[in-house]
Coordinates of C-alpha atoms in Angstrom, one line a residue:
X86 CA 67.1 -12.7 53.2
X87 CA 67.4 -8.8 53.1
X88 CA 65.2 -6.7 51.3
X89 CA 67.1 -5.6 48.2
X90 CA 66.5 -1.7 47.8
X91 CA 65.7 -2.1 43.6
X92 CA 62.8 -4.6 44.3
X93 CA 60.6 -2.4 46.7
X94 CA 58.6 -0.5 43.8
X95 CA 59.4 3.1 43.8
X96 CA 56.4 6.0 44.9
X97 CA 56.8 6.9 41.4
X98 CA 55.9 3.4 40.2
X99 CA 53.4 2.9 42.3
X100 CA 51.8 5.7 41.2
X101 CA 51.7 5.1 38.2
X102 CA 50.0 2.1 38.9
X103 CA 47.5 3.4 40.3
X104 CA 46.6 5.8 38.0
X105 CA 46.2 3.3 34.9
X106 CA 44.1 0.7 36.9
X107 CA 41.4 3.3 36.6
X108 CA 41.9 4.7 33.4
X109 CA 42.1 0.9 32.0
X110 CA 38.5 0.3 34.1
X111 CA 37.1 3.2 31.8
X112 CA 38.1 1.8 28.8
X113 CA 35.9 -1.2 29.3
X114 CA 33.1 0.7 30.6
X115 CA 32.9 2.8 27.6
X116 CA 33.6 0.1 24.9
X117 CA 30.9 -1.9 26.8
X118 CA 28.6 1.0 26.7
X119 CA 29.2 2.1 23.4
X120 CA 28.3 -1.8 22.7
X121 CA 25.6 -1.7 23.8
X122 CA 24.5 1.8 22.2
X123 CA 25.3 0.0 18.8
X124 CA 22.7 -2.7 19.5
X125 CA 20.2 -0.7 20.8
X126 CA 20.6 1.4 17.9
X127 CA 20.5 -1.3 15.2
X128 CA 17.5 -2.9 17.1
X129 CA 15.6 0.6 16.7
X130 CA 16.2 0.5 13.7
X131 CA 15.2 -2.9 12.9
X132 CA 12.3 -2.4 14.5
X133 CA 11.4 0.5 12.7
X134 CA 12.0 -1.1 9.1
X135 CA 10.1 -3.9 10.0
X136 CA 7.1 -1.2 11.2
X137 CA 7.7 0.3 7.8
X138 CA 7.6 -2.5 5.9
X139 CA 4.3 -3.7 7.5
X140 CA 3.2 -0.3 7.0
X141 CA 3.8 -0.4 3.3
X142 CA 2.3 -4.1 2.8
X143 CA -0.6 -3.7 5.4
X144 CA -2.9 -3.5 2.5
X145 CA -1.2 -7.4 0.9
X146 CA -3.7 -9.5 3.1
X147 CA -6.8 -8.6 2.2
X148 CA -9.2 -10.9 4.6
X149 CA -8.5 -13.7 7.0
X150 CA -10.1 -16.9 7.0
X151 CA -10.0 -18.9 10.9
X152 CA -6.6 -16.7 10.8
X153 CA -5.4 -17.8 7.4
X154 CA -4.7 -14.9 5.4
X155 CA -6.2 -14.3 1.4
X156 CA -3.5 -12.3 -0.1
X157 CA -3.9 -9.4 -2.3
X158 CA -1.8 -10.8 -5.3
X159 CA -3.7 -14.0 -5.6
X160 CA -7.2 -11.9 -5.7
X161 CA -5.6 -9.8 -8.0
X162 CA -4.1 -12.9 -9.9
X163 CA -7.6 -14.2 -9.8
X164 CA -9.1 -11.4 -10.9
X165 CA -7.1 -11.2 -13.9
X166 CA -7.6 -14.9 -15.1
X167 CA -11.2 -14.1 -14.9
X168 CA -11.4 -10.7 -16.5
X169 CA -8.4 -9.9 -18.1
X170 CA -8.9 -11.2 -21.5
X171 CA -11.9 -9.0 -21.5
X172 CA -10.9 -6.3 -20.0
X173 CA -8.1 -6.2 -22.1
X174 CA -10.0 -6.8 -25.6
X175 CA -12.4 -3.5 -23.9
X176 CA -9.3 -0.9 -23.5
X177 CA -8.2 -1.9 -26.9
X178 CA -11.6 -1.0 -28.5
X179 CA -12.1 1.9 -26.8
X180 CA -8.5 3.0 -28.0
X181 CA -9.1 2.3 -31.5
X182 CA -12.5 4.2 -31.4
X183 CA -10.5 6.9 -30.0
X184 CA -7.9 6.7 -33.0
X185 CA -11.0 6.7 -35.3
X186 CA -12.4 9.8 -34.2
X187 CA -9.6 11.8 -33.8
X188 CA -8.8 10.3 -37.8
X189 CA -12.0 11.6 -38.7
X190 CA -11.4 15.0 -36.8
X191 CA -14.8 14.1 -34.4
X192 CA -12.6 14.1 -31.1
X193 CA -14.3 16.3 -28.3
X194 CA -12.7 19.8 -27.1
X195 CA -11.5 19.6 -23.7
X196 CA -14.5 22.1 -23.0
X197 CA -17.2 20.0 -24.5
X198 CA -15.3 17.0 -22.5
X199 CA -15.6 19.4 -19.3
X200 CA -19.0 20.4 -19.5
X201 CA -20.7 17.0 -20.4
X202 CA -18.7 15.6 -17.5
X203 CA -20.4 18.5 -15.1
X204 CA -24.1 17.1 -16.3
X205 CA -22.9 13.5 -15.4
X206 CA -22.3 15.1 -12.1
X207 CA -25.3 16.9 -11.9
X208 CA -27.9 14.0 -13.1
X209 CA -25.9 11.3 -10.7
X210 CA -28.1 11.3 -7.8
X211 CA -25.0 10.2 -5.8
X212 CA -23.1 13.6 -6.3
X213 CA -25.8 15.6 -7.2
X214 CA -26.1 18.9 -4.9
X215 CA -22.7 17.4 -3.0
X216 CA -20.8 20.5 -1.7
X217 CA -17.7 18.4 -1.5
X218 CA -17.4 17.4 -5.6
X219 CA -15.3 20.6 -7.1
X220 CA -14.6 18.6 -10.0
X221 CA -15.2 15.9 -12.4
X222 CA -13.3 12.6 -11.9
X223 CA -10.8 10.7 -14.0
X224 CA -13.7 8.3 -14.5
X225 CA -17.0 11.0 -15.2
X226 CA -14.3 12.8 -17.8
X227 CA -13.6 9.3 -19.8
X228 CA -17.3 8.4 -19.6
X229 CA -18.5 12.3 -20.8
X230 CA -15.6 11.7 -24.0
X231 CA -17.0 8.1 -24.6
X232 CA -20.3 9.4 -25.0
X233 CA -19.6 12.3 -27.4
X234 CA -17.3 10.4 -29.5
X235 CA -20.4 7.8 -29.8
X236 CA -22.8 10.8 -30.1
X237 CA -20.6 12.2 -33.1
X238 CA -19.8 8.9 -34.7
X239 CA -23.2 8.1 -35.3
X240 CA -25.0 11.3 -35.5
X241 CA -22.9 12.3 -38.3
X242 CA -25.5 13.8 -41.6
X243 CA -28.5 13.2 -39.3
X244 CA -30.6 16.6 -38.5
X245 CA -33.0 16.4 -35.6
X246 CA -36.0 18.4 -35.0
X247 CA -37.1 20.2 -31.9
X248 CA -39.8 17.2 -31.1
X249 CA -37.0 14.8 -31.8
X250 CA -35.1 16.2 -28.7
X251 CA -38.8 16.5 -26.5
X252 CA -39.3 13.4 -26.8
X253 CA -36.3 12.0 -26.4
X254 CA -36.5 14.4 -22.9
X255 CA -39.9 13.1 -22.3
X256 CA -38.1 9.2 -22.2
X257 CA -35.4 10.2 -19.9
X258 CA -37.2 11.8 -17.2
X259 CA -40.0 8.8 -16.9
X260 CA -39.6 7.8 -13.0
X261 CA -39.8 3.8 -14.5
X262 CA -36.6 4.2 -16.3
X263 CA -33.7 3.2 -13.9
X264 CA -31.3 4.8 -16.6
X265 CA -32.9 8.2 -17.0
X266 CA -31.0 10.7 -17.3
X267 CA -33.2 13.7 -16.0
X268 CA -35.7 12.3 -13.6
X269 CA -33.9 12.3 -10.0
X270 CA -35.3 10.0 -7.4
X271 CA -35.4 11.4 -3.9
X272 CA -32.4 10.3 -1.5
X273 CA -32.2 9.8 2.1
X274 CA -29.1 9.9 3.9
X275 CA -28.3 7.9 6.8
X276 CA -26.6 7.0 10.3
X277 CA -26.7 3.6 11.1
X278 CA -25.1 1.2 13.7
X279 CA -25.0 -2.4 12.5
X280 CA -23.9 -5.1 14.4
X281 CA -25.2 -9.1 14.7
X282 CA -25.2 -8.7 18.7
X283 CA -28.4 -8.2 19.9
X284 CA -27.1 -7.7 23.6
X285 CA -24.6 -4.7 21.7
X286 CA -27.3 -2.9 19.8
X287 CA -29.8 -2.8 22.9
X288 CA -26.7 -1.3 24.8
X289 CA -26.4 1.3 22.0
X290 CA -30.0 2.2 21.5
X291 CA -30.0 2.7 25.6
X292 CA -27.7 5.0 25.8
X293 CA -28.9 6.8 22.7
X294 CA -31.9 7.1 24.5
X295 CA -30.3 8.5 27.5
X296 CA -28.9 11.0 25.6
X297 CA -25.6 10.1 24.2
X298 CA -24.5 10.6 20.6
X299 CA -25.5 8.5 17.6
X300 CA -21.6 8.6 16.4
X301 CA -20.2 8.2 19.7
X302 CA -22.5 4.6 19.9
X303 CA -21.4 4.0 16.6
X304 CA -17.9 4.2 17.0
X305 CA -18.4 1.8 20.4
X306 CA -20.8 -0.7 18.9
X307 CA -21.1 -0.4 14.8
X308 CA -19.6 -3.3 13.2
X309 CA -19.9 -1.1 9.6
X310 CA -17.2 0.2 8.5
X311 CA -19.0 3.6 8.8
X312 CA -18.4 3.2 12.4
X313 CA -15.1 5.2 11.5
X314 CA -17.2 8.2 10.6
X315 CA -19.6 8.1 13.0
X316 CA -22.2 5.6 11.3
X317 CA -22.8 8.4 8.2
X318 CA -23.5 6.7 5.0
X319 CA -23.7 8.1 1.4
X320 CA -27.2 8.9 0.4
X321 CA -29.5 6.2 -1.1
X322 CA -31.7 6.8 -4.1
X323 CA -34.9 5.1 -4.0
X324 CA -34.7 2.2 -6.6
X325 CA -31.6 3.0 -7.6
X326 CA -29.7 1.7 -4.8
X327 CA -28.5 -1.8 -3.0
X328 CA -31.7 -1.2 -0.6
X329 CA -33.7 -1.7 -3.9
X330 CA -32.9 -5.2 -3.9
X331 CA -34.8 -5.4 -0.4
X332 CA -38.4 -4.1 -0.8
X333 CA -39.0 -4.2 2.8
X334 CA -36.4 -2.7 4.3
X335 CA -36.3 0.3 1.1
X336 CA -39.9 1.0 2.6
X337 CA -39.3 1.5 6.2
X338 CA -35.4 3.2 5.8
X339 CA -37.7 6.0 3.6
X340 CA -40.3 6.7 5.9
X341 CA -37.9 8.1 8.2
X342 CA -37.8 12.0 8.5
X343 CA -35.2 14.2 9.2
X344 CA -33.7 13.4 12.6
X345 CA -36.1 10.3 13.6
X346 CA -34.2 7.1 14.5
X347 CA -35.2 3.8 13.1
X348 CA -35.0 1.4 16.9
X349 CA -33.1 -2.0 16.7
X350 CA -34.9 -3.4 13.8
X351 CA -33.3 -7.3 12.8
X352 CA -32.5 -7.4 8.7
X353 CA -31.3 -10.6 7.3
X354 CA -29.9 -11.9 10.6
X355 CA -28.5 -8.4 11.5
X356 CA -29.5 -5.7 13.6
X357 CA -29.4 -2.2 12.8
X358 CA -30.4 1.0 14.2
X359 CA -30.1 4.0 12.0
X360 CA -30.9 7.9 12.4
X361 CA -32.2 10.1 9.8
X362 CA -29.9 12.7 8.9
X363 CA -31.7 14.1 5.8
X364 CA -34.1 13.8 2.6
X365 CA -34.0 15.2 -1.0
X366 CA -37.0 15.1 -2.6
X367 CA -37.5 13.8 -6.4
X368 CA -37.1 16.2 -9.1
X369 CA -36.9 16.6 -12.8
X370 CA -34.0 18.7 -14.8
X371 CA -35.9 21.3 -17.1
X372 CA -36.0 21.0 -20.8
X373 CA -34.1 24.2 -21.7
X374 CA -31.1 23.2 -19.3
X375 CA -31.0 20.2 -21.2
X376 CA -31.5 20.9 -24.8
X377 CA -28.3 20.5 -26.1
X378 CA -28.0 17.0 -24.5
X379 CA -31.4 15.7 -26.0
X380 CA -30.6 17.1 -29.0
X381 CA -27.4 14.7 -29.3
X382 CA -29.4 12.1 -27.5
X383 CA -32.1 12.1 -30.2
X384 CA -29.1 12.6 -33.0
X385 CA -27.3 9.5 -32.1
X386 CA -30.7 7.6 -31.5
X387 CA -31.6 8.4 -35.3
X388 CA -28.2 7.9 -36.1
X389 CA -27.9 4.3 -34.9
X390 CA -30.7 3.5 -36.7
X391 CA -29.5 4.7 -40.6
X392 CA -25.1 4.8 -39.8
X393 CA -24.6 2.2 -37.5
X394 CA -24.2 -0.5 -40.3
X395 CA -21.2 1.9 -41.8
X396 CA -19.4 3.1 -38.9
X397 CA -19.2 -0.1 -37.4
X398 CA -17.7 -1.5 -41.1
X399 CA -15.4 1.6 -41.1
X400 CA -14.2 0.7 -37.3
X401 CA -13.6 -2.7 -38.5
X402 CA -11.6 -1.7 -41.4
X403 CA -9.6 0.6 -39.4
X404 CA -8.8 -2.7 -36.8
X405 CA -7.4 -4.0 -39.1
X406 CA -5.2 -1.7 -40.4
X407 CA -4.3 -1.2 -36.7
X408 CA -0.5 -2.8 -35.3
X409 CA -1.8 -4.2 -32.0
X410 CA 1.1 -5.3 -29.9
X411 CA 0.6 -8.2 -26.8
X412 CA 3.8 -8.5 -24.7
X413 CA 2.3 -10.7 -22.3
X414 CA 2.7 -14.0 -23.6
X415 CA -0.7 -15.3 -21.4
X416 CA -2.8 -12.7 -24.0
X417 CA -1.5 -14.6 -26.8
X418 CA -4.8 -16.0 -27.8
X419 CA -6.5 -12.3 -27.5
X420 CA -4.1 -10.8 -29.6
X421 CA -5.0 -13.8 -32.6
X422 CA -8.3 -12.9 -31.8
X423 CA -7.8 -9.6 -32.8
X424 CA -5.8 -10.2 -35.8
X425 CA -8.3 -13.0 -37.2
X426 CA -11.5 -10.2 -36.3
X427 CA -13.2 -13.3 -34.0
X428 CA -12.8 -11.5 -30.9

């Protein structure tokens, strides 16, 4: 049969052909690889939220069990149930002691507030001489308006002599008083690496002894949770401290001096090595920087004894005068506790 001229495709035809075999072989290739752009984005960012959200509930499990985790909402839950009756019937009071006062004009200036909350700071052996405080905290500032609320409550119409405020001094700076205000027990400040391996803390105190770092050794072997900081612990008061609940150990941590090291020593089943990184002898705060404070102590210390009878029958009266509001239904019982006064 003869070859018919029309069925032999044309140069121009084929041509074109083979021009849009390529093009069409492009077309996939980018689709696919915009495809596969689109998954690799949305698995970055999948696997960014999921970072974030572990991020932002890294602090629900609080502990771990064998693996099992304790959650943060049931201690919390837990916590409440226990304490949050009390706690609750606590805020209340201290509100309406606060409503009180500031009826009977005896609220605080911001100033006085201020300044009382300084020489919390200054007779807390904790922050005492600390470079770092610049300021009262939210808690020191409550606690300073708490006590001269209570100061001026029960102080009110009571005079005090100048022997009334010495020897109220004369109580707070006794060294046997674990509450007083004035007397400051020295404080030792420490480096420590604790771990219960005894192989570990051997390896540390070896190459301490060679010459390496305390904090470097503390950050390879210090189960503490100072190990982040290099081992450094806030300073310890004598007696007023955890250590005071362990004699034994409270004794040998405050014979160190400046710079010594205390070798692997075994307390209660763990082993600890600590360095010496320095001591603040005890001291007393003069009278006259003091005067105005023993002078209110020795006010409200009269005054409890002749007003506290009335102000705590005008406090009452003012409860219940108070609207006290509960919109949790679990405080029901608190709030008919306050509204039958058998809280």
């Amino acid at each position: 049969m003869p070859l018919r001229w029309d069925a032999v495709p044309k140069p121009g035809i084929l041509y074109s052909m083979s021009r849009e075999a390529p093009r069409e072989r492009r077309t996939l290739y980018r689709t696919i690889f915009c495809l596969l752009l689109a998954c690799l984005y949305g698995a970055g960012c999948g696997t960014g939220a999921f970072i974030m959200w572990r991020h932002h509930h890294a602090d629900d499990v609080v502990a771990a069990v064998n693996g099992a985790p304790l959650s943060a909402a049931d201690l919390y839950g837990r916590l409440e149930q226990q304490a949050g009756p009390r706690t609750l019937s606590d805020m209340a009071s201290q509100e309406l002691t606060l409503q009180y006062a500031r009826e009977k004009h005896l609220l605080p200036t911001n100033m006085a507030i201020a300044d009382r909350a300084e020489q919390l700071m200054r007779d807390d052996p904790q922050t005492a001489g600390s470079l770092l405080i610049r300021r009262p905290s939210v808690a020191q500032l409550s606690r300073a308006r708490a006590q001269l609320i209570t100061e001026a409550l029960y102080g009110r119409d009571v005079s005090v002599t100048d022997a009334d405020a010495r020897s109220y001094y004369r109580e707070q700076i006794s060294p046997g008083r674990a509450d007083a205000r004035f007397y400051h027990p020295e404080t030792i400040k420490l480096a420590v690496i604790v771990t219960p391996s005894q192989r570990d803390v051997r390896r540390a105190w070896t190459e301490i002894l060679h010459g390496s770092a305390f904090g470097t050794e503390a950050h390879r072997y210090s189960k503490d949770r100072s190990a982040v900081s290099g081992g450094e612990l806030s300073a310890f008061a004598r007696g007023r401290s955890a250590l005071h609940r362990f004699p034994a150990v409270e004794s040998v941590i405050f014979k160190l001096q400046v710079g010594s090291l205390l070798p692997p020593t075994n307390f209660g089943g763990v082993w600890w090595i600590a360095r010496c990184l320095g001591r603040t002898p005890s001291s007393v705060t003069p009278f006259e920087d003091v005067k105005t404070v023993c002078v209110e102590g020795a006010r409200m210390r009269k005054g409890a004894a002749t007003n506290a009878k009335q102000v705590k029958d005008d406090i009452e009266t003012f409860r219940r005068q108070a609207k006290i509001q509960v919109f949790w239904d679990r405080y029901d019982k608190v709030a008919a506790s306050w509204t039958s006064g058998t809280e």
